[in-house]
PDB file of C-alpha atoms in Angstrom:
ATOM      1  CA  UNK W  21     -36.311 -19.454   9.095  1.00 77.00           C
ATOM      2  CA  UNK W  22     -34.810 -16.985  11.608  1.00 77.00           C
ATOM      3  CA  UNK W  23     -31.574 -17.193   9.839  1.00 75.00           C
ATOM      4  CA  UNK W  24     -32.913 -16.292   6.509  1.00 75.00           C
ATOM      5  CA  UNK W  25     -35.057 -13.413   8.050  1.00 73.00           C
ATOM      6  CA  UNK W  26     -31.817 -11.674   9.456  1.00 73.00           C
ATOM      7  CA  UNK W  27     -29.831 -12.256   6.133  1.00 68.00           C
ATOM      8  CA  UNK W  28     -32.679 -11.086   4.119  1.00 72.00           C
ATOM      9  CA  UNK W  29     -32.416  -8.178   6.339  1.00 69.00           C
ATOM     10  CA  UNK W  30     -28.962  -7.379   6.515  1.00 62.00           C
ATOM     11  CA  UNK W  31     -28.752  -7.422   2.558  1.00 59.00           C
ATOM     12  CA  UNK W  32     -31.625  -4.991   2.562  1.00 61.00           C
ATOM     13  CA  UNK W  33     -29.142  -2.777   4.880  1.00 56.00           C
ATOM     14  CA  UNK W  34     -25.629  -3.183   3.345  1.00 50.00           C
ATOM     15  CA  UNK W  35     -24.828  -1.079   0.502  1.00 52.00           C
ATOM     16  CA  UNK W  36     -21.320  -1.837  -0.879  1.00 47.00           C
ATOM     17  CA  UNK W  37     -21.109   1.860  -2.720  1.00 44.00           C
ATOM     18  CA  UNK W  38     -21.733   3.420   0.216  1.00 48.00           C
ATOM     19  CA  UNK W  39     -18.893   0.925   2.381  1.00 48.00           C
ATOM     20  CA  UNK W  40     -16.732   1.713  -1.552  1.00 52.00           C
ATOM     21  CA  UNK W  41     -17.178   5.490  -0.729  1.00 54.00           C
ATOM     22  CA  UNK W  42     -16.240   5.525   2.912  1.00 57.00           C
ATOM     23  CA  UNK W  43     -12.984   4.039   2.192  1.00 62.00           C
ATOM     24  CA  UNK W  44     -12.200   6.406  -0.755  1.00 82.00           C
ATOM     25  CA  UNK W  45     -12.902   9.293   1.536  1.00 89.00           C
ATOM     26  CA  UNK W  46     -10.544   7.544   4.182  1.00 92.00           C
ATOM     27  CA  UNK W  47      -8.069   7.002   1.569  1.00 93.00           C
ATOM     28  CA  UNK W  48      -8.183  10.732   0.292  1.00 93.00           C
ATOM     29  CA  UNK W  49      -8.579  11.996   3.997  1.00 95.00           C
ATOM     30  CA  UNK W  50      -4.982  10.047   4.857  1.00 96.00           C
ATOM     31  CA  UNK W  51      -3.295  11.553   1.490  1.00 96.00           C
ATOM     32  CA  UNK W  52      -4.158  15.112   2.656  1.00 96.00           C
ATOM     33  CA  UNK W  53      -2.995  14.649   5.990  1.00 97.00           C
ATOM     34  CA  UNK W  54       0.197  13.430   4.530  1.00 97.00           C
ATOM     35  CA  UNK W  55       0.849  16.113   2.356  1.00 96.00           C
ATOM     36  CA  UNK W  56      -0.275  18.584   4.839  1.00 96.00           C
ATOM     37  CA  UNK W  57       1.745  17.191   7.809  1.00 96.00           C
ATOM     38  CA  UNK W  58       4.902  17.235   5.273  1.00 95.00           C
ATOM     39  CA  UNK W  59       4.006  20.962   4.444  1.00 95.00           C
ATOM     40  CA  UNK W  60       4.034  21.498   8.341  1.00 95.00           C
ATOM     41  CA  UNK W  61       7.441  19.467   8.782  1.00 93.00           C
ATOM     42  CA  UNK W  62       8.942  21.561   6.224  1.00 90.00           C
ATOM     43  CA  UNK W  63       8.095  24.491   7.796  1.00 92.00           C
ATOM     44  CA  UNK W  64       8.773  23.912  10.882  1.00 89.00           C
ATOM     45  CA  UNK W  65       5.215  23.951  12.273  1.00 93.00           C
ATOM     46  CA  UNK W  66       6.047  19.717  13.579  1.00 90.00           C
ATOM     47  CA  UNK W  67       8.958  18.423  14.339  1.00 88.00           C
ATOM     48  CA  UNK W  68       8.126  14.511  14.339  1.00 91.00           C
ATOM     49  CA  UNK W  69       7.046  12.162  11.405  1.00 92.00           C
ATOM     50  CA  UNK W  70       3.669  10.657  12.102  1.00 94.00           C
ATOM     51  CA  UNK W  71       3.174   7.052  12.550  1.00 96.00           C
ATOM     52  CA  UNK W  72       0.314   4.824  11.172  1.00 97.00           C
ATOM     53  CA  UNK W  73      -1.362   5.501  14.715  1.00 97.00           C
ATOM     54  CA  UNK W  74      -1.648   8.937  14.211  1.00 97.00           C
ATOM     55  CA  UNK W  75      -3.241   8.905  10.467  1.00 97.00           C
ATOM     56  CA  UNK W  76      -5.803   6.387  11.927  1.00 96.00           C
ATOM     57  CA  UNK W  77      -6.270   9.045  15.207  1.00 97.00           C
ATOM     58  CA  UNK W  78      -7.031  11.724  12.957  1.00 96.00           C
ATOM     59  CA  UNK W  79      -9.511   9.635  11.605  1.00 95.00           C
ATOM     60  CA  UNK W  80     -11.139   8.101  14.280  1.00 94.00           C
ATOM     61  CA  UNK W  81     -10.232   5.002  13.137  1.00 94.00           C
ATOM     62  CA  UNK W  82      -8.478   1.750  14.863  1.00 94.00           C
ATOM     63  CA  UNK W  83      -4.970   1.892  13.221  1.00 95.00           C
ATOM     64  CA  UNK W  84      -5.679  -2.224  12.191  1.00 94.00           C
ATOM     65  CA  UNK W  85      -8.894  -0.990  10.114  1.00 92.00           C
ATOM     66  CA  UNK W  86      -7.471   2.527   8.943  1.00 93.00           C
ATOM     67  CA  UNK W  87      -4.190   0.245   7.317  1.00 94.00           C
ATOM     68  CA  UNK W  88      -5.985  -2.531   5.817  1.00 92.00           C
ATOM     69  CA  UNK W  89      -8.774  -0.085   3.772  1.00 91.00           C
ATOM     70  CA  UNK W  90      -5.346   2.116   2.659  1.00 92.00           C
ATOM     71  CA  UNK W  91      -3.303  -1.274   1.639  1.00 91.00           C
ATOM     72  CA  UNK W  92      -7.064  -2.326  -0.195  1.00 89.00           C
ATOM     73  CA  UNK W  93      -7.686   0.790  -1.838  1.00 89.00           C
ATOM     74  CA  UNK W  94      -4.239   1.445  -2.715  1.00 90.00           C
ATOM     75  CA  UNK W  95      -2.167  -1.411  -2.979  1.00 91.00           C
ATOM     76  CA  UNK W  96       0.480   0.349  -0.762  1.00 95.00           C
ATOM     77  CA  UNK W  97       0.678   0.221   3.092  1.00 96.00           C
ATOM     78  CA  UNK W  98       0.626   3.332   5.145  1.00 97.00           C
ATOM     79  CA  UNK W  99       4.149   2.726   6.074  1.00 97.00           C
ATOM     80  CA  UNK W 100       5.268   2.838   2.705  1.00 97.00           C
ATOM     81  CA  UNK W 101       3.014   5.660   1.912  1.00 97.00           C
ATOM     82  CA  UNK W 102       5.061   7.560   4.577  1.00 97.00           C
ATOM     83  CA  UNK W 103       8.618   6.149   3.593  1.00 97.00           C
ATOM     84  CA  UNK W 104       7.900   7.436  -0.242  1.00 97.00           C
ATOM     85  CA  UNK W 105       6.874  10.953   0.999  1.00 97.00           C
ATOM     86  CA  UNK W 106       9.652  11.103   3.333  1.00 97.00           C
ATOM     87  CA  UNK W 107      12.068  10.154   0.496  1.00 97.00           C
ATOM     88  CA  UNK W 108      10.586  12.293  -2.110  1.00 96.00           C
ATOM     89  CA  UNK W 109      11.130  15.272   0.327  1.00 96.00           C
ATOM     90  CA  UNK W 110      14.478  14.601   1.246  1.00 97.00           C
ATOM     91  CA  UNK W 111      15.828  13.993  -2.628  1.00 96.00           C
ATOM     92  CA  UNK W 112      14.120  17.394  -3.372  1.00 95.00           C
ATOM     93  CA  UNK W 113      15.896  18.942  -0.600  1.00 95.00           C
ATOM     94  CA  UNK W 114      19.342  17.339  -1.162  1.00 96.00           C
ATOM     95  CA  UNK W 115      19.069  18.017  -4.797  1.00 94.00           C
ATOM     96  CA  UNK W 116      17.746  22.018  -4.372  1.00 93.00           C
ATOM     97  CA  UNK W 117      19.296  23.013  -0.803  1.00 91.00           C
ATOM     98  CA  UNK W 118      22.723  23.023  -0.151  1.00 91.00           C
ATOM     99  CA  UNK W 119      21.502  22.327   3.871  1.00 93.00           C
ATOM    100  CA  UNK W 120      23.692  19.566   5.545  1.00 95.00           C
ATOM    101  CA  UNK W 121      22.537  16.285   6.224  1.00 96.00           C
ATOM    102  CA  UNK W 122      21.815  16.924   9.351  1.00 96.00           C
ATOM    103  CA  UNK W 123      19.555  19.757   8.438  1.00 95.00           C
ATOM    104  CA  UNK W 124      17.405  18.028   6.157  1.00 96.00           C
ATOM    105  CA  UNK W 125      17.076  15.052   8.707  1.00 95.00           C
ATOM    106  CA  UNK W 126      15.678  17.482  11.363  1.00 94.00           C
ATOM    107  CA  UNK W 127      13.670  19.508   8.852  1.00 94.00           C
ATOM    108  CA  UNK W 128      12.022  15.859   8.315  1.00 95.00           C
ATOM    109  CA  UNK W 129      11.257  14.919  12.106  1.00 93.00           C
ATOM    110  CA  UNK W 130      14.176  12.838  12.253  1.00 94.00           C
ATOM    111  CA  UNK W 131      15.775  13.160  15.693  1.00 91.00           C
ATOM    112  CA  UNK W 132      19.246  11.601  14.408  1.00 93.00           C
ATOM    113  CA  UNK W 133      21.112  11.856  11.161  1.00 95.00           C
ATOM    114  CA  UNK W 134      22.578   8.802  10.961  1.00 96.00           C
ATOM    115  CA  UNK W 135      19.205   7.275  12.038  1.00 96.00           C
ATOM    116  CA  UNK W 136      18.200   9.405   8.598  1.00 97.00           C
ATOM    117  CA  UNK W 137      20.754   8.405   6.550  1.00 97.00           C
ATOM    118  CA  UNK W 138      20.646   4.872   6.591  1.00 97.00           C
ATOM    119  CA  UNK W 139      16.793   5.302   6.412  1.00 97.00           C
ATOM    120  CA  UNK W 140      17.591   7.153   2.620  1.00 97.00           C
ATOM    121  CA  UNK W 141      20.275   4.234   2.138  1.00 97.00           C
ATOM    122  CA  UNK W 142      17.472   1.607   2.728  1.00 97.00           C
ATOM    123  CA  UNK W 143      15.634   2.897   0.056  1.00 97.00           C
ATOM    124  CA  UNK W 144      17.586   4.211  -2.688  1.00 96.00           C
ATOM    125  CA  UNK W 145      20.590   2.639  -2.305  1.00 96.00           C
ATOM    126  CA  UNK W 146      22.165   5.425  -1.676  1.00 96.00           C
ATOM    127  CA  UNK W 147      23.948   7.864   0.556  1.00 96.00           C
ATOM    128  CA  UNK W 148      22.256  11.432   1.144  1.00 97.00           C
ATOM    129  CA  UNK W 149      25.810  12.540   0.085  1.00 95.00           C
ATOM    130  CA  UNK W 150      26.263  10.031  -2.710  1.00 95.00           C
ATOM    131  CA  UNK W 151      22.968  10.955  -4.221  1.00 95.00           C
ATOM    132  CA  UNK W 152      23.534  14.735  -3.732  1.00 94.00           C
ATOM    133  CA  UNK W 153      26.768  14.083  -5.482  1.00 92.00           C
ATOM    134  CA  UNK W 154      24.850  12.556  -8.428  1.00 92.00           C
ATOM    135  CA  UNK W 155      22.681  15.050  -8.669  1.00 87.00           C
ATOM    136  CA  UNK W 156      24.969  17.748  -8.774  1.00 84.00           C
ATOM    137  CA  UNK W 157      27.438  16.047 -11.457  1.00 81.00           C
ATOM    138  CA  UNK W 158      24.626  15.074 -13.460  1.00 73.00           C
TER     139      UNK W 158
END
């Protein structure tokens, strides 16, 4: 009888549009952080790409929690979130810069360019050069 007193109870309490809405807001608080810590790489304001830790510090949120609502509400991972924003930027850049390689890497918080360059190769296959070379003969 206790037991159905404290689940009677706790259904009374839960509201899953509330719990639906806290995790939208986390998810929409973590995509303008994103954007807004790439606005502050690219101007020079940061010099470091945030980890998962940090999005979830901003947040006050354990970094476990903060990645499995993202990966839930958006089918991505924060890591990936980060890896696509960090190669969006750095196409844009190769494609409408003529900065070196090692410019845009530092410009995007990374400390090495080769550690940037196989980072781009990883995920498009590609050189920064070769792909700048596309771009440009395209």
């Amino acid at each position: 009888m206790l037991l159905l007193k404290i689940k009677e109870r706790f259904w009374k309490a839960y509201d899953p549009l509330t719990e639906a809405l806290t995790s939208s807001n986390i998810t929409l608080t973590f995509q303008r952080n994103l954007e807004a810590h790439f606005r502050e790489l690219l101007t020079g304001k940061c010099d470091r790409l945030l980890q998962v830790q940090d999005y979830a510090q901003a947040q006050y949120l354990h970094p476990n929690y903060f990645s499995t609502v993202i990966k839930c509400k958006t089918g991505k991972s924060v890591n990936n979130w980060i890896a696509e924003k960090t190669i969006s930027e750095a196409k844009a850049m190769l494609a409408r810069s003529s900065a070196s390689v090692q410019e845009i890497a530092a410009n995007l918080g990374f400390k090495d360019a080769g550690h940037f360059s196989r980072f781009f190769k990883k995920h498009t296959k590609l050189s920064p050069l070769s792909f700048r070379q596309r771009i440009t003969s395209e």
